[in-house]
């Protein structure tokens, strides 16, 4: 108990000395040991890294989970070291509603069939989103969080210790300065003041040694921020890779759905498929690829086109029909798979028409002297 009281009194004395030194520095009544410019730059870079890592982490969490209530729930589960329960994505929930609607409204009706097709696509989109969230959390969020909760806490602890060592050092400097000033004024009791000066110099040497040692430890930790940047850079590449994979999956799923809906609308709205120049009903006005696919002039399906080698020879000899040609704007870049297809560039204008026996998902496209098959879903008909 006696030892604890002495230690408590000693700690209280040190704390009071540091508080006095800090207060006097703020009021300009005491000198302060300044760190070198390189050390200050390391501190500034570390603070900037910490601040931007926090902001990027928070915004990425918002991107992956826009619902703030869900984010709070996941945070509580993590703090309690419990497994976060599996959560249905918005796409999967929409797919469930569409499937239930199709079952109640009639899965055999055109609307019900379309609801089923769209629900299956939304379910695949939801599964892709779930995989993306999981991958991004592991490869990007976890390393950022580990830095903030691990390395940065260590750096902050050592910086606070360095600040205390500096206050102790400056307090010793002030004490030695006062002792020397008192020694110079004293005309008697010189031995007493000599002892005070010697004691203050000894305390200063100890404080300087401890400050130098702590400054070196802190400097090494701050220089480790460069390694943190390298690690975060690698994690950023992983995040971009997972995001690219996710959006590519979404694009493929929606393109497949678009093709399914485009081919099925021929039986639902037969009047919009024009084999002649006069449509049976006014086509819908829309710029979307899906509506475009439904309003294109397509001839009745048959045996299909010839093989690519034969098509490459025949297409050059086929003259466009006297009626039924239309102008179309290309929606996306398209790379021809073989010589029978026409490569496309986004936003260019081409002439398109259909031939008897063609697959309804394809048209013949012409650009100058070049001719070839083009996919319907890549086009927007203009006239």
mmCIF file of N, CA and C in Angstrom, residues 57 68 168-169 184 190 296 309:
data_model
loop_
_atom_site.group_PDB
_atom_site.id
_atom_site.type_symbol
_atom_site.label_atom_id
_atom_site.label_comp_id
_atom_site.label_asym_id
_atom_site.label_seq_id
_atom_site.Cartn_x
_atom_site.Cartn_y
_atom_site.Cartn_z
ATOM 1 N N UNK A 57 -13.036 4.155 -46.358
ATOM 2 C CA UNK A 57 -13.663 2.991 -45.741
ATOM 3 C C UNK A 57 -15.157 3.211 -45.536
ATOM 4 N N UNK A 68 -28.437 2.324 -43.889
ATOM 5 C CA UNK A 68 -27.681 2.640 -42.665
ATOM 6 C C UNK A 68 -28.038 1.730 -41.491
ATOM 7 N N UNK A 168 8.492 16.329 -20.769
ATOM 8 C CA UNK A 168 9.449 16.081 -19.686
ATOM 9 C C UNK A 168 10.799 16.724 -19.993
ATOM 10 N N UNK A 169 11.230 16.601 -21.259
ATOM 11 C CA UNK A 169 12.507 17.185 -21.658
ATOM 12 C C UNK A 169 12.484 18.703 -21.513
ATOM 13 N N UNK A 184 23.582 32.117 -10.420
ATOM 14 C CA UNK A 184 24.312 33.332 -10.779
ATOM 15 C C UNK A 184 24.000 34.486 -9.826
ATOM 16 N N UNK A 190 26.577 28.844 -2.170
ATOM 17 C CA UNK A 190 26.902 28.435 -3.537
ATOM 18 C C UNK A 190 26.898 26.944 -3.724
ATOM 19 N N UNK A 296 -38.159 -4.010 -84.644
ATOM 20 C CA UNK A 296 -37.358 -4.126 -85.853
ATOM 21 C C UNK A 296 -38.094 -4.932 -86.916
ATOM 22 N N UNK A 309 -18.645 -19.400 -93.648
ATOM 23 C CA UNK A 309 -17.880 -19.311 -94.888
ATOM 24 C C UNK A 309 -18.800 -19.021 -96.068
#
